[in-house]
mmCIF file of C-alpha atoms and ligand atoms in Angstrom:
data_model
loop_
_atom_site.group_PDB
_atom_site.id
_atom_site.type_symbol
_atom_site.label_atom_id
_atom_site.label_comp_id
_atom_site.label_asym_id
_atom_site.label_seq_id
_atom_site.Cartn_x
_atom_site.Cartn_y
_atom_site.Cartn_z
ATOM 1 C CA MET A 1 15.890 -18.405 -16.078
ATOM 2 C CA THR A 2 16.250 -15.451 -13.741
ATOM 3 C CA PHE A 3 13.977 -15.319 -10.703
ATOM 4 C CA VAL A 4 13.298 -12.177 -8.677
ATOM 5 C CA ARG A 5 13.844 -12.785 -4.997
ATOM 6 C CA ILE A 6 12.611 -10.714 -2.063
ATOM 7 C CA MET A 7 15.904 -10.499 -0.177
ATOM 8 C CA GLY A 8 14.742 -8.473 2.786
ATOM 9 C CA MET A 9 11.866 -6.324 3.996
ATOM 10 C CA GLY A 10 11.416 -3.476 6.434
ATOM 11 C CA TYR A 11 8.709 -1.140 7.668
ATOM 12 C CA TYR A 12 8.308 2.000 9.687
ATOM 13 C CA LEU A 13 5.337 3.370 11.576
ATOM 14 C CA PRO A 14 5.669 6.797 13.229
ATOM 15 C CA LYS A 15 5.731 6.865 17.024
ATOM 16 C CA LYS A 16 2.612 8.939 17.596
ATOM 17 C CA VAL A 17 -0.566 6.856 17.918
ATOM 18 C CA VAL A 18 -4.011 8.425 17.519
ATOM 19 C CA THR A 19 -6.936 6.330 18.801
ATOM 20 C CA ASN A 20 -10.563 6.476 17.724
ATOM 21 C CA ASP A 21 -11.386 8.081 21.071
ATOM 22 C CA ASP A 22 -8.799 10.796 20.360
ATOM 23 C CA LEU A 23 -10.550 11.515 17.039
ATOM 24 C CA SER A 24 -13.981 11.624 18.631
ATOM 25 C CA LYS A 25 -12.774 14.705 20.509
ATOM 26 C CA CYS A 26 -12.106 16.545 17.199
ATOM 27 C CA VAL A 27 -14.944 15.381 14.899
ATOM 28 C CA ASP A 28 -18.477 14.039 15.366
ATOM 29 C CA THR A 29 -17.612 10.325 15.427
ATOM 30 C CA SER A 30 -17.216 7.474 17.890
ATOM 31 C CA ASP A 31 -14.941 4.520 18.557
ATOM 32 C CA GLU A 32 -17.972 2.284 17.995
ATOM 33 C CA TRP A 33 -18.746 3.732 14.525
ATOM 34 C CA ILE A 34 -15.132 3.543 13.329
ATOM 35 C CA ARG A 35 -14.560 -0.002 14.654
ATOM 36 C CA THR A 36 -17.759 -1.477 13.266
ATOM 37 C CA ARG A 37 -17.692 0.289 9.863
ATOM 38 C CA THR A 38 -13.948 -0.022 9.184
ATOM 39 C CA GLY A 39 -12.186 -2.298 11.708
ATOM 40 C CA ILE A 40 -9.777 0.515 12.587
ATOM 41 C CA VAL A 41 -8.851 1.049 16.257
ATOM 42 C CA GLN A 42 -5.842 3.345 15.959
ATOM 43 C CA ARG A 43 -3.446 4.815 13.415
ATOM 44 C CA HIS A 44 0.164 6.136 13.482
ATOM 45 C CA ILE A 45 0.650 9.786 12.607
ATOM 46 C CA ALA A 46 3.983 11.258 11.473
ATOM 47 C CA ALA A 47 5.550 14.277 13.154
ATOM 48 C CA ASN A 48 5.295 17.635 11.377
ATOM 49 C CA ASN A 49 8.953 17.462 10.372
ATOM 50 C CA GLU A 50 8.706 13.858 9.087
ATOM 51 C CA ALA A 51 8.102 13.860 5.319
ATOM 52 C CA CYS A 52 7.306 10.929 3.035
ATOM 53 C CA SER A 53 11.020 10.396 2.280
ATOM 54 C CA ASP A 54 11.807 10.231 6.026
ATOM 55 C CA LEU A 55 9.273 7.443 6.543
ATOM 56 C CA ALA A 56 10.655 5.672 3.460
ATOM 57 C CA LEU A 57 14.231 6.099 4.720
ATOM 58 C CA GLN A 58 13.557 4.180 7.941
ATOM 59 C CA ALA A 59 11.776 1.326 6.145
ATOM 60 C CA ALA A 60 14.487 1.168 3.464
ATOM 61 C CA LYS A 61 17.343 1.014 5.985
ATOM 62 C CA GLN A 62 15.657 -1.900 7.738
ATOM 63 C CA ALA A 63 15.053 -3.714 4.431
ATOM 64 C CA LEU A 64 18.700 -3.249 3.394
ATOM 65 C CA THR A 65 19.900 -4.577 6.768
ATOM 66 C CA ASN A 66 17.564 -7.583 6.584
ATOM 67 C CA ALA A 67 18.683 -8.263 3.006
ATOM 68 C CA ASN A 68 22.326 -7.850 4.003
ATOM 69 C CA ILE A 69 22.835 -5.639 0.961
ATOM 70 C CA ALA A 70 24.941 -2.471 0.990
ATOM 71 C CA PRO A 71 23.178 0.674 -0.295
ATOM 72 C CA GLU A 72 25.847 0.980 -3.035
ATOM 73 C CA ALA A 73 24.675 -2.317 -4.559
ATOM 74 C CA ILE A 74 21.188 -0.978 -5.370
ATOM 75 C CA ASP A 75 20.664 -0.379 -9.117
ATOM 76 C CA LEU A 76 17.044 0.841 -9.133
ATOM 77 C CA LEU A 77 14.896 2.752 -6.636
ATOM 78 C CA ILE A 78 11.103 3.031 -6.919
ATOM 79 C CA VAL A 79 8.904 4.808 -4.380
ATOM 80 C CA ALA A 80 5.137 4.362 -4.594
ATOM 81 C CA THR A 81 3.390 7.336 -3.043
ATOM 82 C CA VAL A 82 0.672 9.972 -3.401
ATOM 83 C CA THR A 83 2.201 12.189 -0.719
ATOM 84 C CA SER A 84 5.572 13.030 -2.200
ATOM 85 C CA ASP A 85 7.674 15.457 -0.122
ATOM 86 C CA MET A 86 7.054 18.059 -2.842
ATOM 87 C CA GLN A 87 5.066 18.121 -6.113
ATOM 88 C CA PHE A 88 8.456 17.498 -7.687
ATOM 89 C CA PRO A 89 11.232 16.358 -7.535
ATOM 90 C CA SER A 90 10.201 12.806 -6.823
ATOM 91 C CA THR A 91 10.510 11.340 -3.346
ATOM 92 C CA ALA A 92 12.690 8.645 -4.917
ATOM 93 C CA ALA A 93 15.195 11.273 -6.070
ATOM 94 C CA ILE A 94 15.272 12.807 -2.585
ATOM 95 C CA LEU A 95 15.649 9.376 -1.020
ATOM 96 C CA GLN A 96 18.543 8.473 -3.330
ATOM 97 C CA ALA A 97 20.620 11.135 -1.594
ATOM 98 C CA LYS A 98 19.329 10.413 1.920
ATOM 99 C CA LEU A 99 20.222 6.714 1.558
ATOM 100 C CA GLY A 100 23.581 7.448 -0.076
ATOM 101 C CA LEU A 101 22.779 5.321 -3.130
ATOM 102 C CA ARG A 102 24.770 5.596 -6.342
ATOM 103 C CA THR A 103 23.283 8.004 -8.915
ATOM 104 C CA ILE A 104 20.951 5.276 -10.138
ATOM 105 C CA MET A 105 17.555 5.398 -11.830
ATOM 106 C CA ALA A 106 15.065 6.579 -9.187
ATOM 107 C CA PHE A 107 11.420 7.473 -9.714
ATOM 108 C CA ASP A 108 8.001 7.606 -8.045
ATOM 109 C CA ILE A 109 4.903 5.691 -9.035
ATOM 110 C CA ASN A 110 1.505 7.225 -8.401
ATOM 111 C CA ALA A 111 -1.060 4.441 -8.369
ATOM 112 C CA ALA A 112 -2.476 5.475 -4.974
ATOM 113 C CA CYS A 113 -3.110 2.490 -2.698
ATOM 114 C CA SER A 114 -2.135 0.046 -5.474
ATOM 115 C CA GLY A 115 1.244 1.772 -5.778
ATOM 116 C CA PHE A 116 3.373 -0.883 -4.081
ATOM 117 C CA VAL A 117 1.947 -3.702 -6.197
ATOM 118 C CA TYR A 118 2.555 -1.601 -9.323
ATOM 119 C CA ALA A 119 6.122 -0.779 -8.237
ATOM 120 C CA LEU A 120 6.882 -4.399 -7.427
ATOM 121 C CA ASP A 121 5.866 -5.452 -10.918
ATOM 122 C CA VAL A 122 7.847 -2.713 -12.655
ATOM 123 C CA ALA A 123 10.952 -3.691 -10.674
ATOM 124 C CA ARG A 124 10.329 -7.388 -11.366
ATOM 125 C CA HIS A 125 10.466 -6.721 -15.105
ATOM 126 C CA PHE A 126 13.708 -4.738 -14.885
ATOM 127 C CA LEU A 127 15.335 -7.536 -12.885
ATOM 128 C CA THR A 128 13.949 -10.404 -14.966
ATOM 129 C CA ASN A 129 15.241 -8.741 -18.130
ATOM 130 C CA GLY A 130 18.678 -8.639 -16.570
ATOM 131 C CA VAL A 131 18.866 -4.841 -16.832
ATOM 132 C CA TYR A 132 19.479 -4.460 -13.094
ATOM 133 C CA ARG A 133 20.640 -6.788 -10.321
ATOM 134 C CA TYR A 134 19.181 -5.236 -7.155
ATOM 135 C CA ALA A 135 16.146 -3.002 -6.699
ATOM 136 C CA LEU A 136 14.725 -1.200 -3.689
ATOM 137 C CA VAL A 137 10.934 -0.892 -3.812
ATOM 138 C CA ILE A 138 9.097 1.198 -1.239
ATOM 139 C CA GLY A 139 5.523 2.175 -0.484
ATOM 140 C CA SER A 140 5.480 5.309 1.641
ATOM 141 C CA ASP A 141 2.617 7.655 2.443
ATOM 142 C CA LYS A 142 1.873 10.451 4.875
ATOM 143 C CA LEU A 143 -1.895 10.662 4.411
ATOM 144 C CA SER A 144 -2.183 12.791 7.551
ATOM 145 C CA ALA A 145 -0.709 15.636 5.465
ATOM 146 C CA ILE A 146 -3.543 15.565 2.910
ATOM 147 C CA VAL A 147 -6.693 14.704 4.880
ATOM 148 C CA ASN A 148 -9.067 17.318 6.185
ATOM 149 C CA TRP A 149 -8.998 16.723 9.923
ATOM 150 C CA LYS A 150 -12.468 18.277 10.167
ATOM 151 C CA ASP A 151 -14.044 15.826 7.674
ATOM 152 C CA ARG A 152 -15.247 12.723 9.535
ATOM 153 C CA ASN A 153 -15.929 10.917 6.250
ATOM 154 C CA THR A 154 -12.213 10.648 5.530
ATOM 155 C CA CYS A 155 -10.027 11.602 8.500
ATOM 156 C CA VAL A 156 -10.872 8.516 10.557
ATOM 157 C CA LEU A 157 -9.721 6.164 7.789
ATOM 158 C CA PHE A 158 -6.082 6.970 7.170
ATOM 159 C CA GLY A 159 -2.661 6.693 8.822
ATOM 160 C CA ASP A 160 1.032 7.145 7.967
ATOM 161 C CA GLY A 161 3.787 4.607 7.339
ATOM 162 C CA ALA A 162 6.263 3.024 4.954
ATOM 163 C CA GLY A 163 7.182 -0.494 3.887
ATOM 164 C CA ALA A 164 10.174 -1.532 1.791
ATOM 165 C CA CYS A 165 11.698 -4.548 0.117
ATOM 166 C CA VAL A 166 15.008 -5.290 -1.548
ATOM 167 C CA LEU A 167 14.670 -7.400 -4.688
ATOM 168 C CA GLY A 168 17.541 -9.282 -6.275
ATOM 169 C CA GLN A 169 18.136 -11.642 -9.165
ATOM 170 C CA SER A 170 18.149 -15.296 -8.136
ATOM 171 C CA ASP A 171 18.681 -18.743 -9.669
ATOM 172 C CA THR A 172 15.999 -20.419 -7.533
ATOM 173 C CA ASN A 173 12.327 -19.633 -7.078
ATOM 174 C CA ALA A 174 12.373 -19.371 -3.260
ATOM 175 C CA HIS A 175 11.068 -16.062 -1.834
ATOM 176 C CA CYS A 176 10.284 -14.904 -5.356
ATOM 177 C CA VAL A 177 7.867 -12.484 -6.950
ATOM 178 C CA VAL A 178 6.379 -14.729 -9.603
ATOM 179 C CA ASP A 179 3.830 -12.598 -11.443
ATOM 180 C CA GLY A 180 1.654 -9.499 -11.295
ATOM 181 C CA PHE A 181 -1.724 -8.553 -12.763
ATOM 182 C CA LEU A 182 -2.541 -4.829 -12.823
ATOM 183 C CA GLY A 183 -5.335 -2.606 -14.039
ATOM 184 C CA ALA A 184 -6.710 0.933 -14.081
ATOM 185 C CA ASP A 185 -9.968 2.678 -15.005
ATOM 186 C CA GLY A 186 -9.992 6.457 -14.953
ATOM 187 C CA SER A 187 -13.666 6.971 -15.833
ATOM 188 C CA ASN A 188 -14.455 8.317 -12.357
ATOM 189 C CA PRO A 189 -11.277 10.038 -11.141
ATOM 190 C CA ASP A 190 -13.261 12.165 -8.677
ATOM 191 C CA TRP A 191 -14.335 9.131 -6.616
ATOM 192 C CA LEU A 192 -11.001 9.326 -4.808
ATOM 193 C CA CYS A 193 -8.817 12.352 -5.442
ATOM 194 C CA ILE A 194 -7.359 15.661 -4.346
ATOM 195 C CA PRO A 195 -9.330 18.015 -6.611
ATOM 196 C CA ALA A 196 -6.959 21.011 -6.729
ATOM 197 C CA GLY A 197 -3.253 21.776 -6.755
ATOM 198 C CA GLY A 198 -2.570 20.035 -10.071
ATOM 199 C CA SER A 199 -2.567 21.456 -13.607
ATOM 200 C CA LEU A 200 -6.356 21.142 -13.883
ATOM 201 C CA GLN A 201 -7.091 23.402 -10.912
ATOM 202 C CA PRO A 202 -3.921 25.149 -9.738
ATOM 203 C CA ALA A 203 -3.829 26.422 -6.169
ATOM 204 C CA THR A 204 -5.623 29.725 -5.562
ATOM 205 C CA ALA A 205 -7.014 31.389 -2.455
ATOM 206 C CA THR A 206 -10.430 30.050 -3.526
ATOM 207 C CA THR A 207 -9.279 26.414 -3.843
ATOM 208 C CA VAL A 208 -7.765 26.676 -0.370
ATOM 209 C CA ALA A 209 -10.913 28.280 1.076
ATOM 210 C CA ASN A 210 -13.028 25.503 -0.497
ATOM 211 C CA HIS A 211 -10.846 22.739 1.023
ATOM 212 C CA LEU A 212 -9.972 21.396 -2.438
ATOM 213 C CA HIS A 213 -6.430 20.391 -1.444
ATOM 214 C CA PHE A 214 -7.634 17.571 0.792
ATOM 215 C CA VAL A 215 -8.607 13.969 -0.029
ATOM 216 C CA SER A 216 -12.132 13.823 -1.404
ATOM 217 C CA MET A 217 -13.844 10.435 -1.576
ATOM 218 C CA ASN A 218 -17.083 8.781 -2.604
ATOM 219 C CA GLY A 219 -16.728 5.968 -0.082
ATOM 220 C CA ARG A 220 -19.789 3.982 -1.129
ATOM 221 C CA GLU A 221 -18.822 3.800 -4.817
ATOM 222 C CA VAL A 222 -15.204 2.950 -4.031
ATOM 223 C CA PHE A 223 -16.365 0.219 -1.656
ATOM 224 C CA LYS A 224 -18.532 -1.411 -4.352
ATOM 225 C CA VAL A 225 -15.892 -1.353 -7.064
ATOM 226 C CA ALA A 226 -13.026 -2.375 -4.756
ATOM 227 C CA VAL A 227 -14.147 -5.955 -4.217
ATOM 228 C CA ARG A 228 -15.007 -6.502 -7.906
ATOM 229 C CA ARG A 229 -11.656 -5.191 -9.142
ATOM 230 C CA MET A 230 -9.620 -7.078 -6.544
ATOM 231 C CA MET A 231 -11.436 -10.269 -7.569
ATOM 232 C CA GLU A 232 -10.504 -9.519 -11.185
ATOM 233 C CA ALA A 233 -6.836 -9.072 -10.227
ATOM 234 C CA VAL A 234 -6.727 -12.274 -8.170
ATOM 235 C CA ARG A 235 -8.419 -14.284 -10.923
ATOM 236 C CA GLY A 236 -6.128 -12.735 -13.532
ATOM 237 C CA VAL A 237 -2.926 -13.761 -11.825
ATOM 238 C CA LEU A 238 -4.232 -17.216 -10.826
ATOM 239 C CA GLU A 239 -5.405 -17.994 -14.356
ATOM 240 C CA ARG A 240 -2.110 -16.949 -15.874
ATOM 241 C CA GLN A 241 -0.216 -19.152 -13.423
ATOM 242 C CA LYS A 242 -2.705 -22.029 -13.889
ATOM 243 C CA LEU A 243 -3.480 -22.030 -10.168
ATOM 244 C CA THR A 244 -6.689 -21.949 -8.133
ATOM 245 C CA ILE A 245 -7.392 -20.200 -4.852
ATOM 246 C CA ALA A 246 -6.802 -23.564 -3.119
ATOM 247 C CA ASP A 247 -3.107 -23.215 -4.103
ATOM 248 C CA ILE A 248 -2.784 -19.979 -2.099
ATOM 249 C CA GLN A 249 -1.867 -20.088 1.601
ATOM 250 C CA TRP A 250 -1.953 -16.352 2.461
ATOM 251 C CA ILE A 251 -3.469 -13.158 1.105
ATOM 252 C CA VAL A 252 -2.091 -9.747 2.047
ATOM 253 C CA PRO A 253 -4.878 -7.364 1.024
ATOM 254 C CA HIS A 254 -4.790 -3.584 0.962
ATOM 255 C CA GLN A 255 -5.887 -2.446 4.421
ATOM 256 C CA ALA A 256 -8.681 0.008 3.632
ATOM 257 C CA ASN A 257 -11.668 -1.462 5.433
ATOM 258 C CA LEU A 258 -12.062 -4.775 7.294
ATOM 259 C CA ARG A 259 -15.507 -5.185 5.704
ATOM 260 C CA ILE A 260 -13.925 -4.978 2.237
ATOM 261 C CA ILE A 261 -11.345 -7.603 3.264
ATOM 262 C CA GLN A 262 -14.127 -9.842 4.614
ATOM 263 C CA ALA A 263 -16.169 -9.420 1.434
ATOM 264 C CA LEU A 264 -13.127 -10.377 -0.658
ATOM 265 C CA ALA A 265 -12.503 -13.482 1.488
ATOM 266 C CA ASP A 266 -16.188 -14.471 1.130
ATOM 267 C CA GLU A 267 -16.176 -14.036 -2.664
ATOM 268 C CA LEU A 268 -12.975 -16.058 -2.982
ATOM 269 C CA GLY A 269 -14.031 -18.719 -0.488
ATOM 270 C CA PHE A 270 -10.785 -18.021 1.352
ATOM 271 C CA PRO A 271 -10.464 -18.352 5.162
ATOM 272 C CA MET A 272 -10.360 -15.028 7.036
ATOM 273 C CA ASP A 273 -7.603 -16.306 9.360
ATOM 274 C CA ARG A 274 -5.336 -16.568 6.292
ATOM 275 C CA MET A 275 -5.947 -12.924 5.330
ATOM 276 C CA ILE A 276 -3.146 -10.843 6.845
ATOM 277 C CA CYS A 277 -4.815 -7.904 8.633
ATOM 278 C CA ASN A 278 -3.256 -5.073 10.607
ATOM 279 C CA ILE A 279 -5.844 -2.411 9.793
ATOM 280 C CA ASP A 280 -6.895 -2.218 13.462
ATOM 281 C CA GLN A 281 -3.414 -0.911 14.329
ATOM 282 C CA THR A 282 -2.556 1.190 11.279
ATOM 283 C CA GLY A 283 -5.681 2.361 9.444
ATOM 284 C CA ASN A 284 -5.280 2.797 5.704
ATOM 285 C CA THR A 285 -1.674 3.786 4.976
ATOM 286 C CA SER A 286 -2.200 3.863 1.191
ATOM 287 C CA ALA A 287 0.884 2.630 -0.724
ATOM 288 C CA ALA A 288 2.494 1.537 2.564
ATOM 289 C CA SER A 289 -0.379 -0.698 3.594
ATOM 290 C CA ILE A 290 0.611 -3.930 1.813
ATOM 291 C CA PRO A 291 4.397 -3.797 2.366
ATOM 292 C CA VAL A 292 3.940 -2.951 6.069
ATOM 293 C CA ALA A 293 1.520 -5.862 6.573
ATOM 294 C CA LEU A 294 3.792 -8.181 4.553
ATOM 295 C CA ALA A 295 6.947 -7.172 6.455
ATOM 296 C CA GLN A 296 5.200 -7.532 9.829
ATOM 297 C CA ALA A 297 3.837 -10.987 8.954
ATOM 298 C CA GLU A 298 7.256 -12.109 7.761
ATOM 299 C CA ALA A 299 8.959 -10.792 10.897
ATOM 300 C CA ALA A 300 6.373 -12.672 12.986
ATOM 301 C CA GLY A 301 7.358 -15.918 11.192
ATOM 302 C CA ARG A 302 3.903 -16.511 9.717
ATOM 303 C CA PHE A 303 5.130 -17.648 6.287
ATOM 304 C CA HIS A 304 6.745 -21.031 5.588
ATOM 305 C CA PRO A 305 8.891 -22.248 2.692
ATOM 306 C CA GLY A 306 6.882 -23.306 -0.337
ATOM 307 C CA GLU A 307 3.776 -21.292 0.604
ATOM 308 C CA ARG A 308 2.191 -18.994 -1.963
ATOM 309 C CA ILE A 309 1.208 -15.473 -0.954
ATOM 310 C CA LEU A 310 -1.059 -13.151 -2.919
ATOM 311 C CA LEU A 311 -0.843 -9.391 -2.502
ATOM 312 C CA VAL A 312 -3.999 -7.620 -3.675
ATOM 313 C CA ALA A 313 -4.719 -3.908 -3.832
ATOM 314 C CA PHE A 314 -7.091 -1.237 -5.114
ATOM 315 C CA GLY A 315 -6.897 2.519 -4.891
ATOM 316 C CA GLY A 316 -7.494 5.942 -6.387
ATOM 317 C CA GLY A 317 -7.565 6.091 -10.167
ATOM 318 C CA LEU A 318 -9.153 3.662 -9.831
ATOM 319 C CA THR A 319 -6.227 1.270 -9.909
ATOM 320 C CA TRP A 320 -5.935 -2.338 -8.805
ATOM 321 C CA GLY A 321 -3.514 -5.220 -8.892
ATOM 322 C CA ALA A 322 -2.356 -8.542 -7.500
ATOM 323 C CA SER A 323 1.138 -9.995 -7.085
ATOM 324 C CA LEU A 324 1.987 -13.626 -6.545
ATOM 325 C CA ILE A 325 4.873 -14.471 -4.226
ATOM 326 C CA GLN A 326 6.359 -17.947 -3.864
ATOM 327 C CA TYR A 327 7.843 -18.095 -0.374
HETATM 328 O O1 LIG B 1 -7.713 2.952 -0.275
HETATM 329 C C1 LIG B 1 -8.979 3.219 -0.773
HETATM 330 C C2 LIG B 1 -9.592 4.165 0.187
HETATM 331 N N1 LIG B 1 -10.990 4.207 0.314
HETATM 332 C C3 LIG B 1 -11.789 3.214 0.672
HETATM 333 O O2 LIG B 1 -11.441 2.086 0.757
HETATM 334 C C4 LIG B 1 -13.185 3.609 1.005
HETATM 335 C C5 LIG B 1 -14.160 2.513 0.813
HETATM 336 N N2 LIG B 1 -15.363 2.856 1.513
HETATM 337 C C6 LIG B 1 -15.519 2.609 2.832
HETATM 338 O O3 LIG B 1 -14.641 2.059 3.472
HETATM 339 C C7 LIG B 1 -16.824 2.971 3.455
HETATM 340 O O4 LIG B 1 -17.727 3.410 2.454
HETATM 341 C C8 LIG B 1 -16.691 4.093 4.537
HETATM 342 C C9 LIG B 1 -15.975 3.527 5.779
HETATM 343 C C10 LIG B 1 -15.923 5.264 3.986
HETATM 344 C C11 LIG B 1 -18.071 4.535 4.981
HETATM 345 O O5 LIG B 1 -18.811 3.434 5.477
HETATM 346 P P1 LIG B 1 -20.310 3.208 4.978
HETATM 347 O O6 LIG B 1 -20.832 2.045 5.719
HETATM 348 O O7 LIG B 1 -20.274 3.127 3.474
HETATM 349 O O8 LIG B 1 -21.007 4.504 5.503
HETATM 350 P P2 LIG B 1 -21.797 5.590 4.653
HETATM 351 O O9 LIG B 1 -20.870 6.404 3.822
HETATM 352 O O10 LIG B 1 -22.918 4.899 3.977
HETATM 353 O O11 LIG B 1 -22.348 6.494 5.810
HETATM 354 C C12 LIG B 1 -23.268 6.000 6.773
HETATM 355 C C13 LIG B 1 -23.537 7.094 7.793
HETATM 356 C C14 LIG B 1 -23.794 8.462 7.147
HETATM 357 O O12 LIG B 1 -24.825 9.099 7.885
HETATM 358 P P3 LIG B 1 -26.316 9.147 7.303
HETATM 359 O O13 LIG B 1 -26.186 9.848 5.969
HETATM 360 O O14 LIG B 1 -26.730 7.710 7.161
HETATM 361 O O15 LIG B 1 -27.036 9.913 8.357
HETATM 362 C C15 LIG B 1 -22.497 9.203 7.377
HETATM 363 O O16 LIG B 1 -22.668 10.588 7.472
HETATM 364 O O17 LIG B 1 -22.395 7.262 8.638
HETATM 365 C C16 LIG B 1 -22.043 8.642 8.691
HETATM 366 N N3 LIG B 1 -20.620 8.769 8.885
HETATM 367 C C17 LIG B 1 -20.061 8.754 10.121
HETATM 368 N N4 LIG B 1 -20.579 8.697 11.344
HETATM 369 C C18 LIG B 1 -19.735 8.687 12.394
HETATM 370 C C19 LIG B 1 -19.638 8.852 7.956
HETATM 371 N N5 LIG B 1 -18.433 8.912 8.556
HETATM 372 C C20 LIG B 1 -18.666 8.861 9.897
HETATM 373 C C21 LIG B 1 -17.843 8.876 11.039
HETATM 374 N N6 LIG B 1 -18.410 8.796 12.251
HETATM 375 N N7 LIG B 1 -16.497 8.963 10.956
#
């Protein structure tokens, strides 16, 4: 049987840090409101000339170095993002050239904040089937490029970053991606979206004047559904693997709101000190959120051989998913 091993990880957070106090000078908000309602203290913001593929490039280089794999060995490149450098071509295609990869299959996945978990599962299938030997999977987002910096409902929540992992076929189950459980429900696409700029409402002077090219969100509805759908994903993957939550040592949840993470831990009966959280430092970095938190926790030596780690995400769509990793 072929296992799919995480051979190396990497992450990148832009240098510029914006604190809650900095934001309170631009919009009617406060450090106290942001901390207590979201758990966020600061976020990293990319430079104007740093696009999604540039963030991804830094994370990918680090992952390749940590995996000790040459770029030429990569057979498949997937970038999860909602902030592609351009509407098309894909960020993955752009990154193929920037990384100097062979002319391999490269594509983007748009599953918003669940994008990395989706991408991981797609790559897992390609590797398990023996189609490819090595894959590079990246979550990269520059949310600062698509939020309205005058809208306090959204601008305080997001940050920029990228996280990457190199996957490879393996004969043993150590450091492996074991399974994934994914879902989507598009009945309320407007709960979290950019209303204009697509084929439904192409860009016009009016769409620009009405701020329809920025993230629009119904925070309360998303909050309610997030916990329910993440529970569904966790239960789905545990049931399929005939495990219970007691068999899991760590959860790396999507970093959208500390209160959502706490609610998930409560529902699962899972200790909060085993939930990997970096939201205070990064805010919500969308598709980058889980791989950045995972790569940081690994670099800090928090995981031990034999432990099981669950990744669990939800995002625009709505989409959701969980991945099980055997460390
Ligand atoms: O990756 C998925 C991304 N999205 C999410 O995960 C969003 C999930 N939702 C949330 O995290 C929360 O709903 C928010 C953090 C967005 C909002 O927290 P909330 O506790 O649900 O607040 P609320 O929307 O119920 O608003 C409470 C009050 C409102 O004032 P009124 O109407 O009660 O007078 C807002 O206008 O807080 C006000 N408010 C703010 N005040 C200060 C909203 N944003 C801010 C702000 N600073 N930045």
